Coordinates of C-alpha atoms in Angstrom, one line a residue:
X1 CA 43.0 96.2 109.2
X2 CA 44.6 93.3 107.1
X3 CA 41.4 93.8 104.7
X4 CA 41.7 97.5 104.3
X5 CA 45.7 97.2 103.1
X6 CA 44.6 94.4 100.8
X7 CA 42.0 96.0 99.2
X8 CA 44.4 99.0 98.5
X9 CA 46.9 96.5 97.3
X10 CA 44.2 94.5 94.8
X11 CA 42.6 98.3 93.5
X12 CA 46.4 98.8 92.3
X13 CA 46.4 95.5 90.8
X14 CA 43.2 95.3 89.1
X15 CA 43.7 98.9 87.4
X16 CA 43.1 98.9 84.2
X17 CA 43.3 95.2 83.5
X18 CA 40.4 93.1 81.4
X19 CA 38.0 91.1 83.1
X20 CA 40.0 87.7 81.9
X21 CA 43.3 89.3 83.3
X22 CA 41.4 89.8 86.8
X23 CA 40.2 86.3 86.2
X24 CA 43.4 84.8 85.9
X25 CA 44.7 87.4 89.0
X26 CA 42.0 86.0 91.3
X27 CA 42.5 82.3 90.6
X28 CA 46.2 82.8 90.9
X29 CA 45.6 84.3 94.2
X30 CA 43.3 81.8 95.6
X31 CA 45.9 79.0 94.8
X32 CA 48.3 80.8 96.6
X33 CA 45.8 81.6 99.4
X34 CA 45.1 77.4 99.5
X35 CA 48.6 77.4 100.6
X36 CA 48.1 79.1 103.6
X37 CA 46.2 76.3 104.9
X38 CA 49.2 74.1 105.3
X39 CA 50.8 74.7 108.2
X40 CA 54.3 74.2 107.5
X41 CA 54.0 76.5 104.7
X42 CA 52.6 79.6 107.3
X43 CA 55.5 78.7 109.3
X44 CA 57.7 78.9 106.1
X45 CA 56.3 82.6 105.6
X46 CA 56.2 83.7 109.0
X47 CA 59.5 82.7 110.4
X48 CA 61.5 85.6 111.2
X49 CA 64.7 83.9 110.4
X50 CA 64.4 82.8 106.9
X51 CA 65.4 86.3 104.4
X52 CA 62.3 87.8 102.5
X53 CA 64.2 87.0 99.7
X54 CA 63.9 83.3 99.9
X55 CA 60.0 84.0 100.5
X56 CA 59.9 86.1 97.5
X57 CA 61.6 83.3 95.5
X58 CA 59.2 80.5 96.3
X59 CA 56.5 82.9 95.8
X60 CA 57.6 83.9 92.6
X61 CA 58.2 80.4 91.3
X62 CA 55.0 79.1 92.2
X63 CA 53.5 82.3 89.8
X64 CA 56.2 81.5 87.2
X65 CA 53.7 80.4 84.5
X66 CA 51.0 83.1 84.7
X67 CA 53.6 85.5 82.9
X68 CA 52.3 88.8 85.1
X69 CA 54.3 91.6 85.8
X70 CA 51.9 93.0 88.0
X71 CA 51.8 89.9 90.2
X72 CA 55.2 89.6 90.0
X73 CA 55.6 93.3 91.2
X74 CA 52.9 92.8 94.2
X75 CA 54.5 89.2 95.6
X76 CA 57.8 91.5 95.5
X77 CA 56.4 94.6 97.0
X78 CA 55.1 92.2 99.6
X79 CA 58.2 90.6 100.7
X80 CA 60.0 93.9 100.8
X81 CA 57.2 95.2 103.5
X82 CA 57.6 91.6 104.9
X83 CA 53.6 91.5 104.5
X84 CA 53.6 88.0 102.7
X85 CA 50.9 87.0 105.4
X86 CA 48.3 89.3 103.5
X87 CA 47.9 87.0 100.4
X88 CA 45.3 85.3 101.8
X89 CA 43.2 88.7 102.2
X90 CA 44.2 89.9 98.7
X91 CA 42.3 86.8 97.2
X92 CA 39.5 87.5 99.5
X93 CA 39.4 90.6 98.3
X94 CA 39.9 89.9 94.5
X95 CA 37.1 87.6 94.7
X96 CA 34.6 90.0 96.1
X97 CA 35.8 92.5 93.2
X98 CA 35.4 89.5 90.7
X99 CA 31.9 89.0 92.0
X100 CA 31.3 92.8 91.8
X101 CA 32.8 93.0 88.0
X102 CA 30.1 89.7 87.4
X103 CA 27.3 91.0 89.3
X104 CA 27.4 87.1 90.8
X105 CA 27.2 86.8 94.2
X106 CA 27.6 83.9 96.8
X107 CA 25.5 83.5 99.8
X108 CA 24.0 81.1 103.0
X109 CA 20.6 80.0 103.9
X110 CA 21.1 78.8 107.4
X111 CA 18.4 77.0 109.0
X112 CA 18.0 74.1 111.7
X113 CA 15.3 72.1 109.4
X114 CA 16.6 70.5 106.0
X115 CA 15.6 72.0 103.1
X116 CA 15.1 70.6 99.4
X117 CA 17.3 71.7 96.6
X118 CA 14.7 72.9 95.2
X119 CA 13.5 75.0 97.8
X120 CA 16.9 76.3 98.2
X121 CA 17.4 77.3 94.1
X122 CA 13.8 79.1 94.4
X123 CA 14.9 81.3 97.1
X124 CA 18.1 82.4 95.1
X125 CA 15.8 82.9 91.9
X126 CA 13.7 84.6 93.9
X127 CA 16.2 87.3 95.6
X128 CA 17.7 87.5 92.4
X129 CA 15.4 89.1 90.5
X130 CA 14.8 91.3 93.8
X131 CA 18.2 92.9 94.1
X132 CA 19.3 92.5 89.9
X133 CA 22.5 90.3 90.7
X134 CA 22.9 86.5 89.9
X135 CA 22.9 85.2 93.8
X136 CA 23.4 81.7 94.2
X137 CA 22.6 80.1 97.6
X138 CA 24.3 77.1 99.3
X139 CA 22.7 75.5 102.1
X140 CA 24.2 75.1 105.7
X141 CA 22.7 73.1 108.6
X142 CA 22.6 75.4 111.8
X143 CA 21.0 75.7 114.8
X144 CA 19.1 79.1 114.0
X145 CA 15.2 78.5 115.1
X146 CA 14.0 79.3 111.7
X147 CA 15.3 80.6 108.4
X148 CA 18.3 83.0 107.8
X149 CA 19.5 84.2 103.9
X150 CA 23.1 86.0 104.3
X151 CA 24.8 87.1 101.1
X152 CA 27.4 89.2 102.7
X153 CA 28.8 90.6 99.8
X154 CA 25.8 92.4 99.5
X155 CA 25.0 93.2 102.9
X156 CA 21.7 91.2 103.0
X157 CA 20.5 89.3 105.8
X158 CA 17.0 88.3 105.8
X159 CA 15.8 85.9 108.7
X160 CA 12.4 84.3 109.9
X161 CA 12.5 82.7 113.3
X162 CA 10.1 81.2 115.2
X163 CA 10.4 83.4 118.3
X164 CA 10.1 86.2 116.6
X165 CA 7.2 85.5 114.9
X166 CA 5.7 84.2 118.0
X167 CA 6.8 87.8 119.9
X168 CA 4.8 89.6 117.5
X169 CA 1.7 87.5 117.1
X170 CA 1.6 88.3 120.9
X171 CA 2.4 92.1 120.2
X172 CA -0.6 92.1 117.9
X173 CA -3.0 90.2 120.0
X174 CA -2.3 92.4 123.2
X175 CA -2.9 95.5 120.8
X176 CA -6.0 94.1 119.9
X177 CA -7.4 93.4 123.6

């Protein structure tokens, strides 16, 4: 639900800006999001007792420098619904606009064997050029019985397991007796 109000919030944001201004939104955003790792800082923005308006301040401090009206306008709008807790969501959802406006897209190629580098960079060149969009892939050690490609942006999944090859290697060797 979070997503859904944040992506309403970032369309508003994002209209009619340049890509550099969304540039500068989005990074501003995901230093602001970095803050919401520290716990002292969630319990800063989520306690009941301290006024919006003290949020708001902070808030508005730590944008100070970027100059923006618009982000200015948003952090307010966002203490006034007392929805400060959505920031991390609007810079998730600024940077899956970004990487819609760059045609770049980030994604995962899970696997319980180690792969090369280089193996790794030919898969995104490869499903690159399949689906038109820079992809780049980053590699993470799982425990998936084969190979799995997610670029979630784009809705792709793409996996090879063992099992399942094995399931229908028997399929086609019963069809065949």
């Amino acid at each position: 639900m979070e997503a859904l109000i944040a992506k309403r919030y970032v369309k508003a944001l994002l209209e009619g800006e340049s890509v550099e201004n969304m540039e500068a939104m989005a990074s501003i955003f995901d230093a602001l999001s970095a803050e919401f790792s520290n716990e002292k800082f969630v319990d800063f923005i989520s306690a009941p007792m301290i006024e919006a308006s003290a949020k708001e301040g902070i808030l508005l401090a730590a944008v100070e420098k970027a100059g923006s009206e618009k982000i200015n306008n948003l952090i307010k709008l966002l203490a006034e619904k007392n929805r400060l807790e959505l920031i991390p969501d609007v810079a998730e959802a600024l940077s899956k606009e970004m990487a819609a406006v760059n045609n770049a897209y980030i994604g995962k190629v899970l696997s319980d064997s180690d792969m090369d580098a280089a193996s790794v960079e030919e898969l995104s060149t490869g499903l690159s050029k399949k689906v038109d969009a820079n992809i780049s892939l980053e590699f993470v050690k799982t425990d998936f019985d084969g190979i799995k490609v997610e670029v979630e942006d784009l809705g792709i999944e793409l996996n090879f397991s063992k099992e399942r090859i094995n399931s229908a290697l028997i399929g086609h060797i019963l069809k065949a007796i």
